[in-house]
Amino acid sequence: MPATLTGRAAILRETGIKTVLETIPVRKQPSELLPGECIVKLEYSGVCHSDLHFMLGEFAPPELPCIGGHEGVGHIVAIGEHTVGSRFGVGDRVGVTLYLQTCMACEFCRSGKEQYCLNFKLLGIGEWGTFSEYVVAHVDYLASIPDTMPSAVAAPILCAGVTVYSALKNGQSNVGEWIAISGAGGGLGHLAIQYALAMGLRVIAIDTGEQKKNVCIALGAEKWIDFKESSDVVADVRSAADGVGPHVALIATGTNLPYVQASLYLRPTGRLLCVGLPSSPVNGLLLTSIAVRGIKLIGSTFGNRQEMVEALALVARGKIKPHFEVIPHDKINTVLEQMHMGELVGRVVLKY
């Protein structure tokens, strides 16, 4: 290795969606790594809508300068001295995910819900993320990529895939039930369609545009509703699900209206899976209607390490096929602008 390891990075220096490409030293050099830490040289990184939220300061002001991204696939080039019991070694191909580290001691970590740990460190939020050629991670939180899976295919599963898989797995669904997926043609939504089908659910896809419609139908959605063409989305969704409404709704878009609509079209005792992250309070939720019909609101974020294994395994078996486009890393600003405008179909994966 060179005396100082450097790589190209897309750096955010001011709040917004414009990054600056620079060659910079890795945040920690190999000799500076603590036990358990490692450096991964990335081949690919997915681009997540939550990256955009944080870059725009919609959740909290970003700590500048920063580097976003948390869906990286690459090879380990260095591991901290005195690391003990690692599953991985130098040269191994791994996935780098949102959770850089959790305490592994609190009730949430002990019960397999480490994504709700109160003492976590997140990649791309505070800690520099995968929009860089090199990233510092922790060996305990790396994902093992099945040998038969191409790196670009694995990248979208490391956040988008495991997030919707975890929500569906914990959504108390039964085989044969109807599920409505808002944002079905997007990065999370098109994967939610496939994981829902793998669990035996019947899918109503909600999105807009002919291209997204074609993708959703090709993936196996039974019903399609274009929210821009529909004069009454609530009535149309109810009609598509036996006239009563779906048993489950999964919101895979970060806007408010789909949450309000879902609370109205779900059948009694239906479950509303809250996955998409609106940047402002959701006005219009009628709590009386939710209460008298027994609607359950179920929040879900990311997934635990076992769910990561399961989500990747379904891809390796050919049950899930991410729909994505590979774009050069230096085109990241164009990708972010398209995402902000809602123009992306499926997922974008950056190539280094």
mmCIF file of C-alpha atoms in Angstrom, residues 122-327:
data_model
loop_
_atom_site.group_PDB
_atom_site.id
_atom_site.type_symbol
_atom_site.label_atom_id
_atom_site.label_comp_id
_atom_site.label_asym_id
_atom_site.label_seq_id
_atom_site.Cartn_x
_atom_site.Cartn_y
_atom_site.Cartn_z
ATOM 1 C CA LEU A 122 -24.530 5.290 11.120
ATOM 2 C CA LEU A 123 -22.530 5.259 7.926
ATOM 3 C CA GLY A 124 -23.031 8.306 5.731
ATOM 4 C CA ILE A 125 -24.542 10.222 8.643
ATOM 5 C CA GLY A 126 -21.747 11.582 10.795
ATOM 6 C CA GLU A 127 -19.369 8.847 9.629
ATOM 7 C CA TRP A 128 -18.231 9.163 6.009
ATOM 8 C CA GLY A 129 -20.087 6.788 3.740
ATOM 9 C CA THR A 130 -19.911 4.841 0.500
ATOM 10 C CA PHE A 131 -19.945 7.713 -1.998
ATOM 11 C CA SER A 132 -16.177 7.359 -1.725
ATOM 12 C CA GLU A 133 -13.727 4.896 -3.250
ATOM 13 C CA TYR A 134 -12.629 3.787 0.235
ATOM 14 C CA VAL A 135 -14.712 3.516 3.387
ATOM 15 C CA VAL A 136 -13.883 2.674 7.009
ATOM 16 C CA ALA A 137 -16.279 0.093 8.463
ATOM 17 C CA HIS A 138 -16.502 -2.447 11.293
ATOM 18 C CA VAL A 139 -16.051 -6.154 10.556
ATOM 19 C CA ASP A 140 -18.978 -7.181 12.788
ATOM 20 C CA TYR A 141 -21.439 -5.223 10.656
ATOM 21 C CA LEU A 142 -20.285 -6.196 7.192
ATOM 22 C CA ALA A 143 -22.583 -8.339 5.070
ATOM 23 C CA SER A 144 -21.360 -11.549 3.482
ATOM 24 C CA ILE A 145 -22.188 -11.503 -0.242
ATOM 25 C CA PRO A 146 -23.074 -14.931 -1.715
ATOM 26 C CA ASP A 147 -20.366 -16.069 -4.152
ATOM 27 C CA THR A 148 -22.770 -16.342 -7.103
ATOM 28 C CA MET A 149 -24.159 -12.821 -6.689
ATOM 29 C CA PRO A 150 -22.661 -9.994 -8.800
ATOM 30 C CA SER A 151 -21.546 -7.024 -6.721
ATOM 31 C CA ALA A 152 -23.830 -4.546 -8.520
ATOM 32 C CA VAL A 153 -26.835 -6.794 -7.833
ATOM 33 C CA ALA A 154 -26.019 -6.980 -4.125
ATOM 34 C CA ALA A 155 -25.723 -3.224 -3.559
ATOM 35 C CA PRO A 156 -29.472 -2.327 -3.597
ATOM 36 C CA ILE A 157 -30.252 -5.113 -1.131
ATOM 37 C CA LEU A 158 -27.938 -3.675 1.544
ATOM 38 C CA CYS A 159 -30.479 -0.982 2.449
ATOM 39 C CA ALA A 160 -33.516 -0.902 0.155
ATOM 40 C CA GLY A 161 -33.910 -4.670 0.026
ATOM 41 C CA VAL A 162 -33.434 -5.478 3.688
ATOM 42 C CA THR A 163 -35.587 -2.502 4.716
ATOM 43 C CA VAL A 164 -38.691 -3.650 2.860
ATOM 44 C CA TYR A 165 -38.004 -7.309 3.635
ATOM 45 C CA SER A 166 -37.871 -6.558 7.368
ATOM 46 C CA ALA A 167 -41.083 -4.513 7.220
ATOM 47 C CA LEU A 168 -42.926 -7.268 5.350
ATOM 48 C CA LYS A 169 -41.554 -10.038 7.561
ATOM 49 C CA ASN A 170 -42.768 -8.237 10.682
ATOM 50 C CA GLY A 171 -46.039 -7.054 9.136
ATOM 51 C CA GLN A 172 -48.152 -9.948 10.459
ATOM 52 C CA SER A 173 -49.285 -10.967 6.976
ATOM 53 C CA ASN A 174 -50.816 -14.236 5.822
ATOM 54 C CA VAL A 175 -50.480 -15.963 2.452
ATOM 55 C CA GLY A 176 -53.080 -14.723 -0.037
ATOM 56 C CA GLU A 177 -53.632 -11.310 1.528
ATOM 57 C CA TRP A 178 -53.685 -8.139 -0.558
ATOM 58 C CA ILE A 179 -50.928 -5.570 -0.113
ATOM 59 C CA ALA A 180 -50.882 -2.080 -1.627
ATOM 60 C CA ILE A 181 -47.410 -0.666 -2.251
ATOM 61 C CA SER A 182 -47.093 3.093 -2.769
ATOM 62 C CA GLY A 183 -43.994 4.105 -4.711
ATOM 63 C CA ALA A 184 -44.007 0.624 -6.229
ATOM 64 C CA GLY A 185 -41.797 1.549 -9.183
ATOM 65 C CA GLY A 186 -39.039 3.094 -7.086
ATOM 66 C CA GLY A 187 -35.905 1.768 -5.427
ATOM 67 C CA LEU A 188 -37.661 0.293 -2.383
ATOM 68 C CA GLY A 189 -41.037 -0.327 -3.985
ATOM 69 C CA HIS A 190 -39.944 -2.599 -6.829
ATOM 70 C CA LEU A 191 -38.106 -4.785 -4.325
ATOM 71 C CA ALA A 192 -41.111 -4.758 -1.975
ATOM 72 C CA ILE A 193 -43.237 -6.172 -4.819
ATOM 73 C CA GLN A 194 -40.909 -9.135 -5.175
ATOM 74 C CA TYR A 195 -40.422 -9.846 -1.484
ATOM 75 C CA ALA A 196 -44.201 -9.620 -0.981
ATOM 76 C CA LEU A 197 -44.782 -12.132 -3.770
ATOM 77 C CA ALA A 198 -42.148 -14.443 -2.270
ATOM 78 C CA MET A 199 -44.193 -14.338 0.969
ATOM 79 C CA GLY A 200 -47.378 -15.263 -0.876
ATOM 80 C CA LEU A 201 -49.055 -11.843 -0.938
ATOM 81 C CA ARG A 202 -51.067 -10.346 -3.794
ATOM 82 C CA VAL A 203 -49.771 -6.958 -4.900
ATOM 83 C CA ILE A 204 -51.502 -3.715 -5.871
ATOM 84 C CA ALA A 205 -48.824 -1.381 -7.254
ATOM 85 C CA ILE A 206 -49.365 2.379 -6.861
ATOM 86 C CA ASP A 207 -47.130 4.802 -8.762
ATOM 87 C CA THR A 208 -47.219 6.876 -11.929
ATOM 88 C CA GLY A 209 -45.901 6.652 -15.483
ATOM 89 C CA GLU A 210 -45.875 3.999 -18.187
ATOM 90 C CA GLN A 211 -42.298 2.921 -17.517
ATOM 91 C CA LYS A 212 -42.960 2.238 -13.851
ATOM 92 C CA LYS A 213 -46.206 0.488 -14.729
ATOM 93 C CA ASN A 214 -44.383 -1.867 -17.082
ATOM 94 C CA VAL A 215 -41.766 -2.684 -14.446
ATOM 95 C CA CYS A 216 -44.359 -3.337 -11.737
ATOM 96 C CA ILE A 217 -46.501 -5.587 -13.922
ATOM 97 C CA ALA A 218 -43.445 -7.463 -15.202
ATOM 98 C CA LEU A 219 -42.389 -8.110 -11.602
ATOM 99 C CA GLY A 220 -45.754 -9.694 -10.812
ATOM 100 C CA ALA A 221 -48.090 -7.004 -9.458
ATOM 101 C CA GLU A 222 -51.696 -8.073 -10.129
ATOM 102 C CA LYS A 223 -53.162 -4.577 -10.126
ATOM 103 C CA TRP A 224 -51.793 -1.173 -11.137
ATOM 104 C CA ILE A 225 -53.084 2.250 -10.063
ATOM 105 C CA ASP A 226 -51.606 5.441 -11.480
ATOM 106 C CA PHE A 227 -52.108 8.019 -8.753
ATOM 107 C CA LYS A 228 -51.915 10.900 -11.240
ATOM 108 C CA GLU A 229 -54.555 9.436 -13.552
ATOM 109 C CA SER A 230 -56.900 8.222 -10.797
ATOM 110 C CA SER A 231 -59.672 10.574 -9.728
ATOM 111 C CA ASP A 232 -60.075 8.703 -6.432
ATOM 112 C CA VAL A 233 -57.089 6.622 -5.308
ATOM 113 C CA VAL A 234 -58.832 5.442 -2.130
ATOM 114 C CA ALA A 235 -61.845 4.100 -4.029
ATOM 115 C CA ASP A 236 -59.671 2.528 -6.729
ATOM 116 C CA VAL A 237 -57.489 0.680 -4.237
ATOM 117 C CA ARG A 238 -60.511 -0.603 -2.337
ATOM 118 C CA SER A 239 -62.068 -1.778 -5.583
ATOM 119 C CA ALA A 240 -58.864 -3.583 -6.594
ATOM 120 C CA ALA A 241 -58.866 -5.539 -3.306
ATOM 121 C CA ASP A 242 -62.262 -7.270 -3.368
ATOM 122 C CA GLY A 243 -64.069 -3.974 -2.868
ATOM 123 C CA VAL A 244 -63.061 -4.015 0.805
ATOM 124 C CA GLY A 245 -59.482 -2.790 0.659
ATOM 125 C CA PRO A 246 -56.096 -4.433 1.122
ATOM 126 C CA HIS A 247 -55.017 -6.142 4.323
ATOM 127 C CA VAL A 248 -51.648 -4.370 4.278
ATOM 128 C CA ALA A 249 -50.205 -1.146 2.871
ATOM 129 C CA LEU A 250 -46.492 -0.484 2.554
ATOM 130 C CA ILE A 251 -45.468 3.112 1.920
ATOM 131 C CA ALA A 252 -42.169 3.181 0.049
ATOM 132 C CA THR A 253 -42.138 6.872 -0.785
ATOM 133 C CA GLY A 254 -41.149 9.854 1.355
ATOM 134 C CA THR A 255 -44.280 11.923 0.764
ATOM 135 C CA ASN A 256 -47.269 12.528 3.037
ATOM 136 C CA LEU A 257 -50.357 11.879 0.926
ATOM 137 C CA PRO A 258 -49.859 8.091 0.481
ATOM 138 C CA TYR A 259 -49.997 7.690 4.270
ATOM 139 C CA VAL A 260 -53.308 9.541 4.458
ATOM 140 C CA GLN A 261 -54.730 7.542 1.551
ATOM 141 C CA ALA A 262 -53.603 4.214 3.005
ATOM 142 C CA SER A 263 -55.236 4.975 6.349
ATOM 143 C CA LEU A 264 -58.512 5.342 4.450
ATOM 144 C CA TYR A 265 -58.385 2.466 1.939
ATOM 145 C CA LEU A 266 -57.169 -0.302 4.277
ATOM 146 C CA ARG A 267 -59.835 -2.801 5.277
ATOM 147 C CA PRO A 268 -60.746 -3.039 8.991
ATOM 148 C CA THR A 269 -57.853 -4.425 11.103
ATOM 149 C CA GLY A 270 -55.458 -3.610 8.243
ATOM 150 C CA ARG A 271 -51.778 -2.847 8.837
ATOM 151 C CA LEU A 272 -50.010 0.263 7.615
ATOM 152 C CA LEU A 273 -46.257 -0.377 7.255
ATOM 153 C CA CYS A 274 -44.484 2.954 7.691
ATOM 154 C CA VAL A 275 -41.228 2.707 5.720
ATOM 155 C CA GLY A 276 -40.938 5.875 3.606
ATOM 156 C CA LEU A 277 -39.685 8.901 5.527
ATOM 157 C CA PRO A 278 -41.619 12.148 4.970
ATOM 158 C CA SER A 279 -39.619 15.235 5.845
ATOM 159 C CA SER A 280 -42.581 16.994 7.493
ATOM 160 C CA PRO A 281 -45.513 16.037 9.783
ATOM 161 C CA VAL A 282 -48.284 14.061 8.083
ATOM 162 C CA ASN A 283 -51.413 16.169 8.275
ATOM 163 C CA GLY A 284 -54.795 14.625 7.530
ATOM 164 C CA LEU A 285 -54.523 11.296 9.372
ATOM 165 C CA LEU A 286 -57.984 10.736 10.845
ATOM 166 C CA LEU A 287 -57.306 9.049 14.169
ATOM 167 C CA THR A 288 -60.989 8.364 14.807
ATOM 168 C CA SER A 289 -61.259 6.391 11.571
ATOM 169 C CA ILE A 290 -58.023 4.541 12.379
ATOM 170 C CA ALA A 291 -59.250 3.667 15.856
ATOM 171 C CA VAL A 292 -62.772 2.503 15.034
ATOM 172 C CA ARG A 293 -61.522 0.290 12.176
ATOM 173 C CA GLY A 294 -58.671 -1.176 14.179
ATOM 174 C CA ILE A 295 -55.928 -0.005 11.797
ATOM 175 C CA LYS A 296 -52.417 -0.755 13.033
ATOM 176 C CA LEU A 297 -49.539 1.619 12.285
ATOM 177 C CA ILE A 298 -46.264 -0.338 12.209
ATOM 178 C CA GLY A 299 -43.019 1.597 11.964
ATOM 179 C CA SER A 300 -40.034 -0.176 10.467
ATOM 180 C CA THR A 301 -36.470 0.857 9.753
ATOM 181 C CA PHE A 302 -33.693 -1.074 8.041
ATOM 182 C CA GLY A 303 -33.375 -4.674 9.332
ATOM 183 C CA ASN A 304 -31.197 -6.740 11.631
ATOM 184 C CA ARG A 305 -28.176 -8.768 10.585
ATOM 185 C CA GLN A 306 -30.116 -12.027 10.306
ATOM 186 C CA GLU A 307 -32.686 -10.366 8.049
ATOM 187 C CA MET A 308 -29.791 -9.146 5.886
ATOM 188 C CA VAL A 309 -28.692 -12.762 5.418
ATOM 189 C CA GLU A 310 -32.249 -13.795 4.527
ATOM 190 C CA ALA A 311 -32.825 -10.896 2.114
ATOM 191 C CA LEU A 312 -29.586 -11.643 0.239
ATOM 192 C CA ALA A 313 -30.334 -15.374 0.192
ATOM 193 C CA LEU A 314 -33.616 -14.796 -1.661
ATOM 194 C CA VAL A 315 -31.695 -12.834 -4.296
ATOM 195 C CA ALA A 316 -29.103 -15.597 -4.596
ATOM 196 C CA ARG A 317 -31.908 -18.107 -5.181
ATOM 197 C CA GLY A 318 -33.315 -15.988 -8.006
ATOM 198 C CA LYS A 319 -36.505 -15.039 -6.175
ATOM 199 C CA ILE A 320 -35.614 -11.329 -6.178
ATOM 200 C CA LYS A 321 -34.071 -9.463 -9.113
ATOM 201 C CA PRO A 322 -33.185 -5.820 -8.440
ATOM 202 C CA HIS A 323 -34.032 -3.489 -11.310
ATOM 203 C CA PHE A 324 -31.150 -1.037 -11.476
ATOM 204 C CA GLU A 325 -28.971 1.070 -13.729
ATOM 205 C CA VAL A 326 -25.198 1.317 -13.300
ATOM 206 C CA ILE A 327 -23.918 4.902 -13.516
#
